[in-house]
Short mmCIF file of C-alpha atoms in Angstrom, two decimals:
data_model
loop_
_atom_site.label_atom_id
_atom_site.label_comp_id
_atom_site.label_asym_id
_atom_site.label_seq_id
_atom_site.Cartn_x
_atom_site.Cartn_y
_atom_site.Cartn_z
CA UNK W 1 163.13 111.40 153.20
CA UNK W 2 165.92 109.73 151.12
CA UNK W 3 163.68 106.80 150.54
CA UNK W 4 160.62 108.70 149.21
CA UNK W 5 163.65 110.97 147.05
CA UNK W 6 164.65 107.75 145.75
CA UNK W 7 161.64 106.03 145.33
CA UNK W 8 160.40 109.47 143.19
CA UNK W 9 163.70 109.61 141.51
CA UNK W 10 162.84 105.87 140.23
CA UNK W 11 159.65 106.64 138.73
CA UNK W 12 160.89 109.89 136.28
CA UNK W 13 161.24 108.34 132.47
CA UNK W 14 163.95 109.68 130.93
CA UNK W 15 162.85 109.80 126.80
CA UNK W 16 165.45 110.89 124.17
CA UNK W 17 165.36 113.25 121.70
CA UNK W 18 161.76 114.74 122.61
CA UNK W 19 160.71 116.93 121.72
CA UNK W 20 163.50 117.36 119.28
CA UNK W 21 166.98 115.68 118.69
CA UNK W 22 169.17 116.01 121.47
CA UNK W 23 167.04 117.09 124.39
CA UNK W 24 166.53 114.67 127.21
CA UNK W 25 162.59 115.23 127.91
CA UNK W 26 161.98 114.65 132.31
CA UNK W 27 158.58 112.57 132.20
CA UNK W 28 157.16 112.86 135.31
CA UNK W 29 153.71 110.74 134.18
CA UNK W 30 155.14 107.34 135.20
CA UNK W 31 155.54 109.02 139.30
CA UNK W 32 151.71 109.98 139.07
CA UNK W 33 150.53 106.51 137.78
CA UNK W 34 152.53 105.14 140.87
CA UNK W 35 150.02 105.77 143.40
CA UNK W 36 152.61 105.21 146.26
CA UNK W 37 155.51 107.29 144.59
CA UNK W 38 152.92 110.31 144.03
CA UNK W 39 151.72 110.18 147.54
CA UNK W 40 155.55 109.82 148.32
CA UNK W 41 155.88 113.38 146.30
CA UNK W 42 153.17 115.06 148.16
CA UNK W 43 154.65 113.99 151.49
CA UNK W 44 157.63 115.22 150.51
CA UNK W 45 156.41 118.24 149.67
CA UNK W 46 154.10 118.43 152.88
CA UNK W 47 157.53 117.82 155.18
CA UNK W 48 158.55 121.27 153.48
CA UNK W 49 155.44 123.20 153.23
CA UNK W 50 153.60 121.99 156.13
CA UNK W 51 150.37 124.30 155.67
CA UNK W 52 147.57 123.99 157.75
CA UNK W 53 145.31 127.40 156.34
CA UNK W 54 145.10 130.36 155.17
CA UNK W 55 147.45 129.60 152.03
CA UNK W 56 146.59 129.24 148.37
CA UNK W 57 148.44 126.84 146.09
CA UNK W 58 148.57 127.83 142.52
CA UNK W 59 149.57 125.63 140.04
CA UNK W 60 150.96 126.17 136.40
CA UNK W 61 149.08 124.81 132.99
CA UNK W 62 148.69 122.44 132.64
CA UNK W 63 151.03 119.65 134.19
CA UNK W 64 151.16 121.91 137.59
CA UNK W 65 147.70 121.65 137.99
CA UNK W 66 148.31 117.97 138.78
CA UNK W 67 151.01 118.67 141.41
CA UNK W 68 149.13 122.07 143.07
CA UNK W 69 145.82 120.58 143.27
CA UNK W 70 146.90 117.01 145.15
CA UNK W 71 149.03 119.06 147.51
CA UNK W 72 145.82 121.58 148.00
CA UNK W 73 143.75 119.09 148.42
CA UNK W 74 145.61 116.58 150.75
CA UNK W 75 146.38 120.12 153.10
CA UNK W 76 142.56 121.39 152.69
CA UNK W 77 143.61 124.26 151.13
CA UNK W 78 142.67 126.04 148.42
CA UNK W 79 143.93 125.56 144.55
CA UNK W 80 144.12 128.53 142.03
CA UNK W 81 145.36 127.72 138.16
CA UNK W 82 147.31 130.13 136.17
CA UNK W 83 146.01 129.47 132.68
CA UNK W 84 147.54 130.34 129.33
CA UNK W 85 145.60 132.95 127.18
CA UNK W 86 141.71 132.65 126.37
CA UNK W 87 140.80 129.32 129.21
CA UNK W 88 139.75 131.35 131.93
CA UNK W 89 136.11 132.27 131.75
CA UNK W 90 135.42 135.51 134.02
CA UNK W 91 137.55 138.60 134.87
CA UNK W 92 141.22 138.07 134.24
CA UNK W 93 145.08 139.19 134.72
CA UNK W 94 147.52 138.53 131.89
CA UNK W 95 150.64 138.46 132.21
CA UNK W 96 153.05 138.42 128.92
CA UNK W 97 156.72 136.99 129.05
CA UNK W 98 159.01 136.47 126.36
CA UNK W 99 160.03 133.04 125.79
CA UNK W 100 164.02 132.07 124.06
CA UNK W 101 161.67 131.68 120.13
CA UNK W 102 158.34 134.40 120.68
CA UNK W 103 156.46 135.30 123.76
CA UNK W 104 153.86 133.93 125.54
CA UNK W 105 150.91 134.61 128.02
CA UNK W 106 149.60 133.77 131.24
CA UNK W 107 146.13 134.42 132.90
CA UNK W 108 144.37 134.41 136.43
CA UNK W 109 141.03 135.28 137.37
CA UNK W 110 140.99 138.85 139.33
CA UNK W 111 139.57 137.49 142.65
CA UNK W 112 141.73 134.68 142.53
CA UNK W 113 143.05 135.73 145.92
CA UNK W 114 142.80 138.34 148.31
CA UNK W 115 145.16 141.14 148.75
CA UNK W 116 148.34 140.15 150.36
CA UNK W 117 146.86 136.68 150.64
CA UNK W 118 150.05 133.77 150.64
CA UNK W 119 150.35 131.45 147.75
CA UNK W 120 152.80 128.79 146.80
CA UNK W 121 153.26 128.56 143.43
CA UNK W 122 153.52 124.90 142.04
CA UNK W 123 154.99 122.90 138.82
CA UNK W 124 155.97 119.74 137.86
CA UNK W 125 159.21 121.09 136.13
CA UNK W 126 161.64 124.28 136.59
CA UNK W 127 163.93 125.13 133.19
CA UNK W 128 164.53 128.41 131.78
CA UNK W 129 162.38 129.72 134.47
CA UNK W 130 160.34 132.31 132.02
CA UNK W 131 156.85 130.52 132.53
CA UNK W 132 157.25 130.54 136.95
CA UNK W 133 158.09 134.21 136.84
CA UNK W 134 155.87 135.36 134.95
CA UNK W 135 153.36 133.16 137.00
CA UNK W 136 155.03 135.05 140.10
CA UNK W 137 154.79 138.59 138.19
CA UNK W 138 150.41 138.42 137.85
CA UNK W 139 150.12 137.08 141.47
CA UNK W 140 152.00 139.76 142.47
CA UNK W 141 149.49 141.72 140.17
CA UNK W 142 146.54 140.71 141.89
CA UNK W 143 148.03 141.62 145.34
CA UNK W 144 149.00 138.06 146.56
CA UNK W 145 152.44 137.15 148.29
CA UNK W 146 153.99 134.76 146.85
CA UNK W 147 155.27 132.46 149.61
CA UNK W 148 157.45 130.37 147.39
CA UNK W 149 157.67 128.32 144.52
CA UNK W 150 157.66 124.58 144.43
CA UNK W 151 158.85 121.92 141.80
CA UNK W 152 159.13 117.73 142.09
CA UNK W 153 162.48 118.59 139.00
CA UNK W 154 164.78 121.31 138.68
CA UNK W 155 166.44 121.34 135.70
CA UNK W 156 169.65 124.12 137.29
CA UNK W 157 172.04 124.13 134.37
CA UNK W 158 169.02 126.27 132.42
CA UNK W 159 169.18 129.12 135.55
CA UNK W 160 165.51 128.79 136.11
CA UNK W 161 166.07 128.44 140.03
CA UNK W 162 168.91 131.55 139.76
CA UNK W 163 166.68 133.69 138.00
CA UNK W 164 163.67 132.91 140.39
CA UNK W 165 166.06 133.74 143.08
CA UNK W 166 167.90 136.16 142.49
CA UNK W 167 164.02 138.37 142.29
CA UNK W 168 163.32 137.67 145.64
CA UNK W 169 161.47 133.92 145.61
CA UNK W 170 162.60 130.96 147.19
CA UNK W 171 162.37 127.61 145.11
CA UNK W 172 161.85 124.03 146.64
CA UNK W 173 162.46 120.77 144.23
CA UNK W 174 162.43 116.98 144.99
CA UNK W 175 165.39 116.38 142.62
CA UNK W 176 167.51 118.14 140.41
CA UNK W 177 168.75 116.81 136.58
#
């Protein structure tokens, strides 16, 4: 696993000052244009979360959707998106969360997934944490259990993984900044 770890790890762009002075912005779009690094991600993932049924992955607007959907799809399972405000088109859940500037909002669809039905929640990148549990707060609204949340970069000196765990919810990441 170290090689696909470092092979991932190569392919993360680190870009200064975005997107303001003196933050160092983890782009993760050079690993997905690397068709062997991604696939190296998913395995990754799929030695840690070897699911064979009966799971749903849901995956986090809008850079999440990338990550959850290529792991749903390479385990034939199914993919759920948590959407912000106003994109989902039939029945939804919202969820509202304060972020550190304002508040924001996230939305499922109602019959997203059964009652009690697992799901693994999915990102490309854990920070402050705000956006996954509020993602984990309308599952949990719609009567899913939320088997665990999963991230290719943890970011740990913004808490994001502490917070997460210290509700209840394990968290899984490729590397850590």
């Amino acid at each position: 696993m170290s090689n696909a770890v470092d092979l991932i790890r190569s392919k993360i762009r680190d870009v200064p000052d975005f997107p303001k002075p003196g933050i160092l912005f983890r782009d993760i779009t050079p690993l997905w244009k690397d068709g062997t690094a991604f696939e190296a991600c998913m395995g990754v993932f799929s030695d840690r979360y070897p699911f064979k049924s009966g799971i749903v992955v849901a995956g986090i607007e809008s850079r999440g959707f990338v990550v959850g959907s290529a792991f749903a799809a390479r385990h034939s399972l199914g993919f759920v998106p948590i959407r912000k405000k106003g994109k989902l088109p039939a029945d939804v859940e919202s969820h509202e969360y304060e972020l550190e500037y304002g508040s924001d909002c996230v939305e499922i669809h109602r019959d997203a997934v059964h009652p009690g039905q697992k799901v693994l929640i999915m990102d490309d990148l854990l920070a402050t944490g705000g956006t996954m549990l509020a993602a984990i707060h309308l599952l949990k609204k719609i009567g899913a259990d939320v088997a665990g949340c999963a991230v290719v970069i943890d970011l740990p000196f913004l808490g994001g993984r502490k917070k997460i765990e210290s509700a209840g919810y394990e968290v899984f990441s490729i590397l850590d900044y």
